[in-house]
CSV table of C-alpha atoms in Angstrom, one decimal:
chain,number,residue,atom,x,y,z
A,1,UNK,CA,-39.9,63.0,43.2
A,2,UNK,CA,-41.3,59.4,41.9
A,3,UNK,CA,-41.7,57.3,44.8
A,4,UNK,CA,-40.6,53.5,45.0
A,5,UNK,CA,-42.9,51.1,44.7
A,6,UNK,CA,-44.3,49.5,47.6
A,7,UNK,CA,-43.2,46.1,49.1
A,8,UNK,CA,-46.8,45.2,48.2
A,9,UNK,CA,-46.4,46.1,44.8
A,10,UNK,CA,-43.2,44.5,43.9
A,11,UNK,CA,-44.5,41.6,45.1
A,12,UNK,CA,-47.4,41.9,42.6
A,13,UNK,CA,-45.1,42.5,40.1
A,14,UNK,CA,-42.9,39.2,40.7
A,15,UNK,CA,-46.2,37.4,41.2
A,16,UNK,CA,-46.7,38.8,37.4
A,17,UNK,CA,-43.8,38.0,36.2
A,18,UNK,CA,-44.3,34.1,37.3
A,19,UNK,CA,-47.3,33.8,36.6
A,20,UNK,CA,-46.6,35.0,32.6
A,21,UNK,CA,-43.1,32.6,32.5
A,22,UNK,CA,-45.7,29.6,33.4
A,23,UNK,CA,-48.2,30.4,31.1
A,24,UNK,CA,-45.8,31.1,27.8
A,25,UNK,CA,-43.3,28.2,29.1
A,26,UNK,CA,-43.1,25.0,26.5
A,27,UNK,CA,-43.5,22.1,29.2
A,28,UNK,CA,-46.3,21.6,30.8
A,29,UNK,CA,-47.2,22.5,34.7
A,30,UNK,CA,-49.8,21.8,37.2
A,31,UNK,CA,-50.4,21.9,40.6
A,32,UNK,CA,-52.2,19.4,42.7
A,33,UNK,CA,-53.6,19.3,46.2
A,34,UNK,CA,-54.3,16.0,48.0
A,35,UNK,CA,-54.0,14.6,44.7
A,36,UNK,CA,-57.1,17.1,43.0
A,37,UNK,CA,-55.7,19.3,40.6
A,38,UNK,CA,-56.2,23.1,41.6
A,39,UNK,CA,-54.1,24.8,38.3
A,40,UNK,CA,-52.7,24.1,34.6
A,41,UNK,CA,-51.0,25.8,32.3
A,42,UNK,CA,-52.0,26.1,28.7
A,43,UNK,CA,-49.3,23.2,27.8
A,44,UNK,CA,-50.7,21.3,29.9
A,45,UNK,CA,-54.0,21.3,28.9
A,46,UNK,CA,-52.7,21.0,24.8
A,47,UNK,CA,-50.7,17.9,26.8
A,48,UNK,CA,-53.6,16.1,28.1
A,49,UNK,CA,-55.9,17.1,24.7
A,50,UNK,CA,-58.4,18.9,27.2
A,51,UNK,CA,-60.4,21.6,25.4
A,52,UNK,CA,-59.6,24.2,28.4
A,53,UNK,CA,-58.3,24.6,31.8
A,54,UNK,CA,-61.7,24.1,33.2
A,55,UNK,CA,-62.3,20.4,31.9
A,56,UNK,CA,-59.3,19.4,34.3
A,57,UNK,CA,-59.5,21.7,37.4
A,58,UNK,CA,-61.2,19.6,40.4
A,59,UNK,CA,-60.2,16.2,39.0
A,60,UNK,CA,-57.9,13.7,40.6
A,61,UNK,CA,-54.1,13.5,39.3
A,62,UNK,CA,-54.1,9.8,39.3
A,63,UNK,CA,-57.1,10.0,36.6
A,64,UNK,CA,-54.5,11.2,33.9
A,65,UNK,CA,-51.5,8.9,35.1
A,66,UNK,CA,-51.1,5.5,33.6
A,67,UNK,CA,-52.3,2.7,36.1
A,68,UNK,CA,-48.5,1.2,35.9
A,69,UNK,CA,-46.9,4.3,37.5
A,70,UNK,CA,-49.3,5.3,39.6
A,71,UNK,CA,-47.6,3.7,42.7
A,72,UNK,CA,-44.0,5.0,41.9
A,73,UNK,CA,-45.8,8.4,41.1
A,74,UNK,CA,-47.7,8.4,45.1
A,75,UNK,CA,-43.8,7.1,46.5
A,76,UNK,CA,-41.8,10.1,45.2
A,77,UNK,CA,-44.9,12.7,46.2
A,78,UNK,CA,-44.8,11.0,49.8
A,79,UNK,CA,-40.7,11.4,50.1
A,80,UNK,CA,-41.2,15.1,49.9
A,81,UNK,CA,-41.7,16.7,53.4
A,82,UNK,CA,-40.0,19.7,53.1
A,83,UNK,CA,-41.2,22.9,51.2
A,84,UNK,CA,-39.5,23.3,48.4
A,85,UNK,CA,-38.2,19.3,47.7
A,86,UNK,CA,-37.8,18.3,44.7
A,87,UNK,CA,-38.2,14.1,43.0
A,88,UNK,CA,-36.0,13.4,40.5
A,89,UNK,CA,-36.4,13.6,37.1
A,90,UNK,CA,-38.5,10.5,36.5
A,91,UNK,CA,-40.1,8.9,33.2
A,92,UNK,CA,-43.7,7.5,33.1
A,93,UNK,CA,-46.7,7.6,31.3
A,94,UNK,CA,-49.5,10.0,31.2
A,95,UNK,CA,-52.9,9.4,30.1
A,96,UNK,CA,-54.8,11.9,27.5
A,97,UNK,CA,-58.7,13.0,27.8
A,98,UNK,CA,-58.8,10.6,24.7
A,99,UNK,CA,-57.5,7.5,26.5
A,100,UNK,CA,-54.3,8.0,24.3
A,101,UNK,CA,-51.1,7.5,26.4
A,102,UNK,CA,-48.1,10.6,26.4
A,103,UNK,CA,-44.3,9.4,27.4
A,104,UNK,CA,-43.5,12.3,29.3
A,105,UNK,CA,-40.3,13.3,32.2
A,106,UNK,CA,-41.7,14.5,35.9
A,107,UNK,CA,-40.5,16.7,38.5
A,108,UNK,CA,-42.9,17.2,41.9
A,109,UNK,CA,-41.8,20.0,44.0
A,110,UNK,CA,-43.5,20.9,47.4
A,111,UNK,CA,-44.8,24.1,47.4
A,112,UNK,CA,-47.5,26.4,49.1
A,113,UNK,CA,-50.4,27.4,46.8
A,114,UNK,CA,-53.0,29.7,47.7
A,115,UNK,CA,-51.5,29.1,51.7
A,116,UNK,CA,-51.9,25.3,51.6
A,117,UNK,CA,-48.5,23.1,50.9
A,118,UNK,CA,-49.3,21.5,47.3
A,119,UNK,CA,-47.6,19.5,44.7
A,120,UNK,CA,-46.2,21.6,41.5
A,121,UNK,CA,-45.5,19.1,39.0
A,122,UNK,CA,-43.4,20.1,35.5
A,123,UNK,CA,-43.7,17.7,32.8
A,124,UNK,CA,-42.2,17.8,29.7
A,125,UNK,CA,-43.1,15.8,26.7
A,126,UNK,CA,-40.8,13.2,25.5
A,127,UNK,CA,-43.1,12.2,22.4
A,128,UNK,CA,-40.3,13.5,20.1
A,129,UNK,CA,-37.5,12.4,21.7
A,130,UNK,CA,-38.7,8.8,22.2
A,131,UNK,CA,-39.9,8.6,18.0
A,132,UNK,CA,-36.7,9.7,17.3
A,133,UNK,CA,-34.8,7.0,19.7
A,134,UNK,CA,-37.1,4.3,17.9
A,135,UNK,CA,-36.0,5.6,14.5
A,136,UNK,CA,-32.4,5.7,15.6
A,137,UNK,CA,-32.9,1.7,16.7
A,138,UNK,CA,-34.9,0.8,13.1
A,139,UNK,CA,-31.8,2.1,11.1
A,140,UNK,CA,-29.4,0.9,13.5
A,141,UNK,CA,-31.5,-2.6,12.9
A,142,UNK,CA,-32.0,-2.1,9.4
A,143,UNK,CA,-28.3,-1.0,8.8
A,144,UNK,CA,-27.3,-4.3,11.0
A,145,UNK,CA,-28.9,-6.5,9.2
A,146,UNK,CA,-27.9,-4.9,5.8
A,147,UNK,CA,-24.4,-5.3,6.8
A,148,UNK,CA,-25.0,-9.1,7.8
A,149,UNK,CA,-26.5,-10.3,4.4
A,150,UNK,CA,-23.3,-7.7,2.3
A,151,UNK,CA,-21.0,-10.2,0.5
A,152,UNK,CA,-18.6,-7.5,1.2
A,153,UNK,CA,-16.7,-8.0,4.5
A,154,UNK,CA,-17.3,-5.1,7.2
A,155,UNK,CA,-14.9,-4.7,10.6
A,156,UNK,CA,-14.8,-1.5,12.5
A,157,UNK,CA,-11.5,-1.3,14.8
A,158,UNK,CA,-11.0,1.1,17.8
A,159,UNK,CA,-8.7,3.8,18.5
A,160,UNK,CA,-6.6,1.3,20.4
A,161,UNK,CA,-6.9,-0.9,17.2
A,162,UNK,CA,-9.3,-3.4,19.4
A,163,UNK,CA,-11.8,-4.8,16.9
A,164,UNK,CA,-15.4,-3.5,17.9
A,165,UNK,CA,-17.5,-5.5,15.1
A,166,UNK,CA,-17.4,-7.4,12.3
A,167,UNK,CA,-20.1,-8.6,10.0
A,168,UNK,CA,-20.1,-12.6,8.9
A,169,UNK,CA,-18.8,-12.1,5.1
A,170,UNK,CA,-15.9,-10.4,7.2
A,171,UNK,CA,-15.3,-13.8,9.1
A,172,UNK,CA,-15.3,-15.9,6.1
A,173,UNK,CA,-13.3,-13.7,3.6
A,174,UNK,CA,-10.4,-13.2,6.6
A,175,UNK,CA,-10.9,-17.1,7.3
A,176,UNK,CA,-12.1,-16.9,11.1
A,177,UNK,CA,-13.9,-19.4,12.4
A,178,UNK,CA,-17.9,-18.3,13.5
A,179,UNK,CA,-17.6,-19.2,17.1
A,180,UNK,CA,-14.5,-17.4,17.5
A,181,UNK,CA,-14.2,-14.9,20.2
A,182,UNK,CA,-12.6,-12.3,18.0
A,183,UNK,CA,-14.8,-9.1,19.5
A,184,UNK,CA,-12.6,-6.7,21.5
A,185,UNK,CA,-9.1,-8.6,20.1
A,186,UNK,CA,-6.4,-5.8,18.8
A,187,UNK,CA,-6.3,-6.8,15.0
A,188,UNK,CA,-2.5,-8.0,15.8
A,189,UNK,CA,-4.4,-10.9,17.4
A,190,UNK,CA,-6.6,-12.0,14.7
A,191,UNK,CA,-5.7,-15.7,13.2
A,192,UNK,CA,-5.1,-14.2,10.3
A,193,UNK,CA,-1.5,-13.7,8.5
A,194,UNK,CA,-1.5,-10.7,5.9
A,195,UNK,CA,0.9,-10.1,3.2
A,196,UNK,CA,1.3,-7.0,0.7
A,197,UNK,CA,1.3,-7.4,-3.1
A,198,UNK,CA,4.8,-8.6,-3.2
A,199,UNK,CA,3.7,-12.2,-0.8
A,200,UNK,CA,5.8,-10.1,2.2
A,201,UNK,CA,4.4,-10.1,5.3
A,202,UNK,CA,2.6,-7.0,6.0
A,203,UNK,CA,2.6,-5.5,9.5
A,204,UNK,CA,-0.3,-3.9,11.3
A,205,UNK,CA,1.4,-0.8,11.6
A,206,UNK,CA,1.3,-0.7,7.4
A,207,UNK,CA,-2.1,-1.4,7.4
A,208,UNK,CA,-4.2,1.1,5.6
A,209,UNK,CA,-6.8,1.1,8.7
A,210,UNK,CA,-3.2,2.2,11.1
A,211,UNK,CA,-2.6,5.2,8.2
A,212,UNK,CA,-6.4,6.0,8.7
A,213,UNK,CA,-6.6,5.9,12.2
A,214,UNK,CA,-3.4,7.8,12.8
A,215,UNK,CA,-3.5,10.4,10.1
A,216,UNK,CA,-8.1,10.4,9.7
A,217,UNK,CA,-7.4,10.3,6.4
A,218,UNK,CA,-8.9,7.7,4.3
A,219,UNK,CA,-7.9,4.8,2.0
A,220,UNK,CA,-9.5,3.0,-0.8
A,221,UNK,CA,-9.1,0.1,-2.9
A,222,UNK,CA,-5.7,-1.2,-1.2
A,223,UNK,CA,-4.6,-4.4,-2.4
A,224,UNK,CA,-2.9,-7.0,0.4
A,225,UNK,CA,-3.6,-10.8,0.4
A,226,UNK,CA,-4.5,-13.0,3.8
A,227,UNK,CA,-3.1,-16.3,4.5
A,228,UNK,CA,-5.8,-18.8,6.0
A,229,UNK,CA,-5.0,-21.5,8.6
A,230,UNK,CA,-5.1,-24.2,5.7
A,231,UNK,CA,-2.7,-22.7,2.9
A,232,UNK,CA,-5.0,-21.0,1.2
A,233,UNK,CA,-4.9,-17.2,0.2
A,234,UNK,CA,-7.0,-14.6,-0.8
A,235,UNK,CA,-6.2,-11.1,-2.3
A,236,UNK,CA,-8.6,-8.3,-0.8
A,237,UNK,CA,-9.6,-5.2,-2.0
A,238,UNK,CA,-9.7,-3.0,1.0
A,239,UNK,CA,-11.4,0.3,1.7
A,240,UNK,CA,-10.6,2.6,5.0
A,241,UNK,CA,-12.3,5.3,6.6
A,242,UNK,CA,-13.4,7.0,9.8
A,243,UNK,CA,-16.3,6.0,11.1
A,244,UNK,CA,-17.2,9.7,12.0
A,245,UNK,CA,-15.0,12.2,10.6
A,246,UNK,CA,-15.8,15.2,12.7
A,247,UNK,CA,-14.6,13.0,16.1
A,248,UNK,CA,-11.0,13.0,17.3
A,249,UNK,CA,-12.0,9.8,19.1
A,250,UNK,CA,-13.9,8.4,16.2
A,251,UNK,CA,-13.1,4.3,14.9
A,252,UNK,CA,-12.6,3.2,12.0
A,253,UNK,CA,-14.6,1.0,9.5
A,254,UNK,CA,-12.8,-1.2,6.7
A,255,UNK,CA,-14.9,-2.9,4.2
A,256,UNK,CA,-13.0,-4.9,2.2
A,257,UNK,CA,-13.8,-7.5,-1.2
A,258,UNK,CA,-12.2,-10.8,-1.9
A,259,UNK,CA,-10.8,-10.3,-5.8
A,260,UNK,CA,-9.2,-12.9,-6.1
A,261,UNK,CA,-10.7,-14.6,-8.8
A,262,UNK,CA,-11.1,-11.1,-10.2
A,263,UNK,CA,-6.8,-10.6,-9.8
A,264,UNK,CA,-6.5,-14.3,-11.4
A,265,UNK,CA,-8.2,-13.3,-14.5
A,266,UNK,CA,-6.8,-10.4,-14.6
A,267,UNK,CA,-3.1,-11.9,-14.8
A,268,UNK,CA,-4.7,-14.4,-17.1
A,269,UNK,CA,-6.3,-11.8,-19.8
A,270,UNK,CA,-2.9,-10.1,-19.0
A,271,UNK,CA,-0.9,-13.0,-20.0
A,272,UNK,CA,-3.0,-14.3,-22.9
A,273,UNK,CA,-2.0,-10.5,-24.0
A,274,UNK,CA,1.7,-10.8,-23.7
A,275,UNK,CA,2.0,-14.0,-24.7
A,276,UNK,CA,1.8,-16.9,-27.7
A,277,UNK,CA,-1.1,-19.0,-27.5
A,278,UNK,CA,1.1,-21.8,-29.0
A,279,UNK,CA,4.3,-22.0,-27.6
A,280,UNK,CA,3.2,-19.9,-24.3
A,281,UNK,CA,6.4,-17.9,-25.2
A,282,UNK,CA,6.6,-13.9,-25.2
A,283,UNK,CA,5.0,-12.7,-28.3
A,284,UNK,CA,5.8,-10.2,-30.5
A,285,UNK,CA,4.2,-7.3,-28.2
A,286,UNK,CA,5.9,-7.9,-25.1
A,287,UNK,CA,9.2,-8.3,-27.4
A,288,UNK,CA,9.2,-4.9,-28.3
A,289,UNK,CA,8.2,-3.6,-25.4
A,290,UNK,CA,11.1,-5.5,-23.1
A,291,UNK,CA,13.5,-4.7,-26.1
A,292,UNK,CA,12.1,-0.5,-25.9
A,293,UNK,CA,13.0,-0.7,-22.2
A,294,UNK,CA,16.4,-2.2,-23.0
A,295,UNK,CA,16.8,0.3,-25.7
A,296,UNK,CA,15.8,3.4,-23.2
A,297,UNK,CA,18.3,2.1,-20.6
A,298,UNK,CA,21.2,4.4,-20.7
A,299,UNK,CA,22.5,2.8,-17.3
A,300,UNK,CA,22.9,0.3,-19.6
A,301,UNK,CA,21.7,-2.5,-16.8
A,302,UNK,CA,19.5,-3.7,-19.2
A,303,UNK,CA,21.4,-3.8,-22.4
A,304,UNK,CA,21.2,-7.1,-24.2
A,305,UNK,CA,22.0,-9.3,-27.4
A,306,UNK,CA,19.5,-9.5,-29.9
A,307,UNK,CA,19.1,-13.2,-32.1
A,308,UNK,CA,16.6,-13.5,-34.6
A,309,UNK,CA,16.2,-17.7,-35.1
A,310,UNK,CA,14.1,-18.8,-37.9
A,311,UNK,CA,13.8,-22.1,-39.0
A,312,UNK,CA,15.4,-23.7,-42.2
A,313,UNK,CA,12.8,-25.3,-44.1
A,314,UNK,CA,9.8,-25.9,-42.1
A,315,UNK,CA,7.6,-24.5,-44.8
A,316,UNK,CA,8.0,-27.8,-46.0
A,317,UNK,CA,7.0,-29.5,-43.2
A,318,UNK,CA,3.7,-27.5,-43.3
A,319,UNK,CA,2.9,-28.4,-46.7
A,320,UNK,CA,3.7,-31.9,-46.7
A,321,UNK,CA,2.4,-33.1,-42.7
A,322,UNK,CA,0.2,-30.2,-42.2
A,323,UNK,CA,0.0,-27.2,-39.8
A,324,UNK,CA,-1.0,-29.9,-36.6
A,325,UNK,CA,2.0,-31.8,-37.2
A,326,UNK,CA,3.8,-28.0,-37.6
A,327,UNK,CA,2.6,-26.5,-34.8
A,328,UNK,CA,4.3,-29.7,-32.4
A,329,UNK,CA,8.0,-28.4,-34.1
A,330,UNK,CA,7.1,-25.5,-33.3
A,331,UNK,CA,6.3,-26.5,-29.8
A,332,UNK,CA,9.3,-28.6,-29.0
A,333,UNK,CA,11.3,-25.7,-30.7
A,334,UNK,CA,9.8,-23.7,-28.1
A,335,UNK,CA,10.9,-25.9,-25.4
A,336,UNK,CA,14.6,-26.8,-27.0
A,337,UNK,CA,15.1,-22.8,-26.7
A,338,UNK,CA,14.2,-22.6,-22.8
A,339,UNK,CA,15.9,-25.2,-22.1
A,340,UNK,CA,19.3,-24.1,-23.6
A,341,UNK,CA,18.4,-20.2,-22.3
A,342,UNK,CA,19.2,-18.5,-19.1
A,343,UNK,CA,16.0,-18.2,-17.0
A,344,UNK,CA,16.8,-14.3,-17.1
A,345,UNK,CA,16.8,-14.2,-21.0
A,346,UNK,CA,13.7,-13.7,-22.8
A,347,UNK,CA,12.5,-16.5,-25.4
A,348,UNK,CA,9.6,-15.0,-27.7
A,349,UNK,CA,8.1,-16.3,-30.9
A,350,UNK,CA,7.5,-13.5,-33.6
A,351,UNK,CA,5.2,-15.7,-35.7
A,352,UNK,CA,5.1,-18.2,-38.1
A,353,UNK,CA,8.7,-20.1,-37.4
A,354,UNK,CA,10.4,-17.0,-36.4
A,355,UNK,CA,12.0,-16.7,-33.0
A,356,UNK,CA,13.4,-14.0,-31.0
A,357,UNK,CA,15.5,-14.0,-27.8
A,358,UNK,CA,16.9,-11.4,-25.6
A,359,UNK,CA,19.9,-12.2,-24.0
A,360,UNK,CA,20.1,-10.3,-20.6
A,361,UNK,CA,23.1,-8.9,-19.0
A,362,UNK,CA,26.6,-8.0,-20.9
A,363,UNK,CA,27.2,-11.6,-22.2
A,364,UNK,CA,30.8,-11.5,-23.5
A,365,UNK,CA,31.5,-11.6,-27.0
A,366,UNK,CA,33.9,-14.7,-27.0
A,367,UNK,CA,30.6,-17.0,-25.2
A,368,UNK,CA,28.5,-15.8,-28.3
A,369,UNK,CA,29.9,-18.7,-30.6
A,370,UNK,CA,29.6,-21.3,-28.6
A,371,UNK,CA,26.1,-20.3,-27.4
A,372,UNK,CA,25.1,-20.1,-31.3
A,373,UNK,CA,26.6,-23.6,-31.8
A,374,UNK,CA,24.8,-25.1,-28.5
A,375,UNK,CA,21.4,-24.0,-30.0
A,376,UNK,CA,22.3,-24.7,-33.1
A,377,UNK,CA,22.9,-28.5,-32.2
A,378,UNK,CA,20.4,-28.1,-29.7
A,379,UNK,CA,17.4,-27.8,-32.4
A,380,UNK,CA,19.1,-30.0,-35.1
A,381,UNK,CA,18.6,-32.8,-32.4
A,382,UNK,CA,15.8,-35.6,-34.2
A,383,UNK,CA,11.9,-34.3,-33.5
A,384,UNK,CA,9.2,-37.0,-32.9
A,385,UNK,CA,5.4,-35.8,-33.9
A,386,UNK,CA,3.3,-38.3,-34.2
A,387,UNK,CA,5.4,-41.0,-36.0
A,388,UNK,CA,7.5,-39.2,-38.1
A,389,UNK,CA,11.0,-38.9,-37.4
A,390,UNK,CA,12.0,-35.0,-38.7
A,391,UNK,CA,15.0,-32.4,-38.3
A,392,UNK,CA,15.2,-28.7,-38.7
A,393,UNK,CA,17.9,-26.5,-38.4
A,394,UNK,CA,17.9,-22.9,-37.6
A,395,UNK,CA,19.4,-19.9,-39.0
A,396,UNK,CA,20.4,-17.4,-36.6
A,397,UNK,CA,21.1,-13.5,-36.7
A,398,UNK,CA,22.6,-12.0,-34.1
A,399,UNK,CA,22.3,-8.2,-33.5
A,400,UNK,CA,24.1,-6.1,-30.5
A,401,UNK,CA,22.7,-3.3,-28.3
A,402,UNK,CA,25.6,-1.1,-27.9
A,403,UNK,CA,25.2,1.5,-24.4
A,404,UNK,CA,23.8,4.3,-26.4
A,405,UNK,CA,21.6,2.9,-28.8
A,406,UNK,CA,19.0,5.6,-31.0
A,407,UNK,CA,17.5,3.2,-32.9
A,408,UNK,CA,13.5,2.0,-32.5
A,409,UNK,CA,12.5,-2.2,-31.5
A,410,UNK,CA,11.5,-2.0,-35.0
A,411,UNK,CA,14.8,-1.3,-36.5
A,412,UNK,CA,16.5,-4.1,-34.3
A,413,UNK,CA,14.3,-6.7,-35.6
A,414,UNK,CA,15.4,-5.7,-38.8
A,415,UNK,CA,18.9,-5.5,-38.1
A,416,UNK,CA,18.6,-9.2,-36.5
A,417,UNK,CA,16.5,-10.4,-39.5
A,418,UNK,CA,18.6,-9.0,-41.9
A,419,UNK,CA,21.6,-11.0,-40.2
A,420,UNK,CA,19.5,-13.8,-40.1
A,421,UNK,CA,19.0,-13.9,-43.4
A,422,UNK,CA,22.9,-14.0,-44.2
A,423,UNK,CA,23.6,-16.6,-42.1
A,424,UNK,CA,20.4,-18.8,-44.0
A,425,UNK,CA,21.6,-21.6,-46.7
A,426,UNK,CA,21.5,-20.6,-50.0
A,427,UNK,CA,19.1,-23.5,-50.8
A,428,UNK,CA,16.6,-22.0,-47.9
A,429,UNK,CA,16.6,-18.3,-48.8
A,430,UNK,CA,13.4,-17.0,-50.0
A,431,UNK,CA,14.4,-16.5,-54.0
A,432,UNK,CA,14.4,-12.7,-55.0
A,433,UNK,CA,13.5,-11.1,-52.3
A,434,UNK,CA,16.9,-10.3,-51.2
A,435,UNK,CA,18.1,-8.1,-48.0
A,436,UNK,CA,14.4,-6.4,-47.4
A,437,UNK,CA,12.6,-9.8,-47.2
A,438,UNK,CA,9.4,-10.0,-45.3
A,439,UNK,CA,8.6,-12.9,-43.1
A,440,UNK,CA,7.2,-15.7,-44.7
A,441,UNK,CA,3.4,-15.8,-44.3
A,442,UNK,CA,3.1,-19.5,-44.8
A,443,UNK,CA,4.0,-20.6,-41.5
A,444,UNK,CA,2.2,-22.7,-38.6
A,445,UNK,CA,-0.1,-20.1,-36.5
């Protein structure tokens, strides 16, 4: 029968056992007594850059602790009375065999070695951890100071919607003074007065940073405008997202872009698109495309009368006074049919002297006459252009849009300007062209 080990023995063992766990262990350990060092692990000695154990047994503890914490080190040592006390975990510096100093973490504990109460000290190395804090505060710098020179404006708001920063391009696109006190603020407070694409005041709650910090779901390039203090507004370009997606506490970071000059050009290239350079009227591709639209109505909201206005002998006036003294009929013509035009109806010059309008709404048949004869009159009346005294009449076709209409834009304008060209004095029609005349190509641009 095996016999069980001896007291003796199992004590050797656990004495093993230690003594293997300090020599394998990652931080570094020594023992001091009276301040002389009696033991040190191998991290230790790779700690210290010592060659072995030997080159550091017998020497003083202070000689490898920075000057600066030697003090602190000798008060925590002399608070421990009791075998077994332990410091607190406690930074300071260490100093190498090379003069080279190590940032390191301390625990003493009072212990008995080799029968004598000692000091068993575990230190572990916080080389790593501290390079890695400095790199942490060189992006967190470098990424500050990025974000304060972007033209782009940067805010990041709370959970609670309380604004945690906000970068200086963000101050001056939302209008808010420098000095303000705007830091820790719930967005409702900002001086700032927001509207959505319409000019409608926009609530917080329909802010795109609400929908991303409710929902973690992200937003980009949402248009809204922001009313200054002064009157002025600006139309933003916003972009929303959480800060750090993987935390249910996370914030959220808006940047956002002032477009507004971007937005005005826009609607300018938009309108130079859609409209005559000339007269500023609808040209002859918004036309068509407001007349498709009434066309594709089968609500019949939209369905409208067609006329087709061209005028009686302006090639005339071309040819004898010249397209500059033209292009002013054509101008005041433009301006004549406004006038004597429901805001809602569409006015639009086809080219050349040839006019279009889109009367909106179920005008009623019997007003039709009496709405020809007021434009009629209305463009007979006298035109001044630069000294000369001149009159034009129109010729108008007039064309109906019934509730179910199959035919194309194109085919109304024909309609129109074939009814136009009925209604045109003999003395004006163009001779032998007849019912499938073309447009005269002699007109003012």
């Amino acid at each position: 029968m095996e016999e069980a080990p001896s007291d003796a023995a199992s004590a050797e063992q656990l004495a093993q056992r230690y003594r293997s766990l300090v020599e394998h262990t990652p931080d570094a350990l020594c023992v001091h007594e009276s301040g002389t060092i009696v033991y040190v692990n191998p991290a230790m000695v790779r700690l210290l850059g010592a060659r072995s154990a030997e080159d550091l047994l017998g020497l003083s503890i202070t000689d490898f602790v920075h000057r600066d914490s030697i003090p602190a080190m000798l008060d925590r040592i002399e608070q421990l009375t009791a075998e077994g006390s332990a410091s607190p975990p406690t930074e300071m510096d260490l100093v190498r065999v090379d003069g080279r100093t190590v940032p390191v973490q301390t625990v003493s504990v009072l212990t008995v070695w080799q029968d004598e109460l000692a000091y068993q000290v575990v230190v572990h190395d916080l080389t790593a951890q501290r390079a890695a804090e400095a790199s942490a505060r060189r992006a967190e710098a470098h990424f500050t100071t990025v974000v304060s020179q972007l033209e782009e404006g940067v805010l990041v708001v709370d959970r609670r919607g309380r604004l945690e920063s906000i970068n200086p391009a963000g101050k001056r696109i939302l209008g808010i003074d420098d000095a303000a006190p705007v830091l820790g603020r719930h967005i409702d407070e900002l001086p700032v007065t927001m509207v959505d694409r319409n000019g409608n005041p926009l609530p917080t709650a329909r802010h795109p940073m609400a929908h991303t910090l409710a929902t973690g779901e992200a937003v980009t390039q949402y248009i809204f405008g922001v009313q200054h203090a002064d009157g002025s507004q600006v139309w933003l370009s916003c972009n929303c997202r959480l800060l750090n997606p993987d935390s249910p506490d996370s914030s959220g970071v808006s940047s956002f872009a002032d477009i507004t000059e971007f937005r005005a050009s826009r609607r300018q290239l938009e309108y130079q698109a859609t409209h005559d350079a000339l007269t500023g009227l609808a040209n002859r591709s918004l036309i068509l495309s407001q007349l498709a639209s009434a066309l594709a109505d089968e609500g019949g909201s939209l369905v409208t009368t067609v006329l087709f206005i061209d005028l009686d002998g302006f090639k005339a006036i071309n040819d004898t006074l010249g397209h500059a003294i033209g292009d002013i009929v054509l101008q005041i013509v433009a301006q004549r049919l406004q006038r004597a035009l429901r805001s809602t109806d569409l006015v639009g010059r086809l080219g050349g002297d040839e006019f279009l309008v889109l009367l909106a709404g179920h005008p009623q048949r019997a007003d039709l006459p009496a709405l020809i004869e007021r434009l009629r009159t209305t463009m007979a009346e006298p035109i001044i252009a630069r000294g000369h005294r001149l009159e034009v009449t129109a010729s108008i076709g007039i064309t109906e849009l019934g509730p179910h209409e199959h035919r194309t834009p194109e085919a109304v304008l024909h309609d129109a300007d074939l009814a136009m060209y009925r209604d045109k004095p003999s003395a004006h029609r163009d001779v032998g062209l007849g019912p499938n005349r073309r447009s005269n190509s002699t007109h003012a641009s």
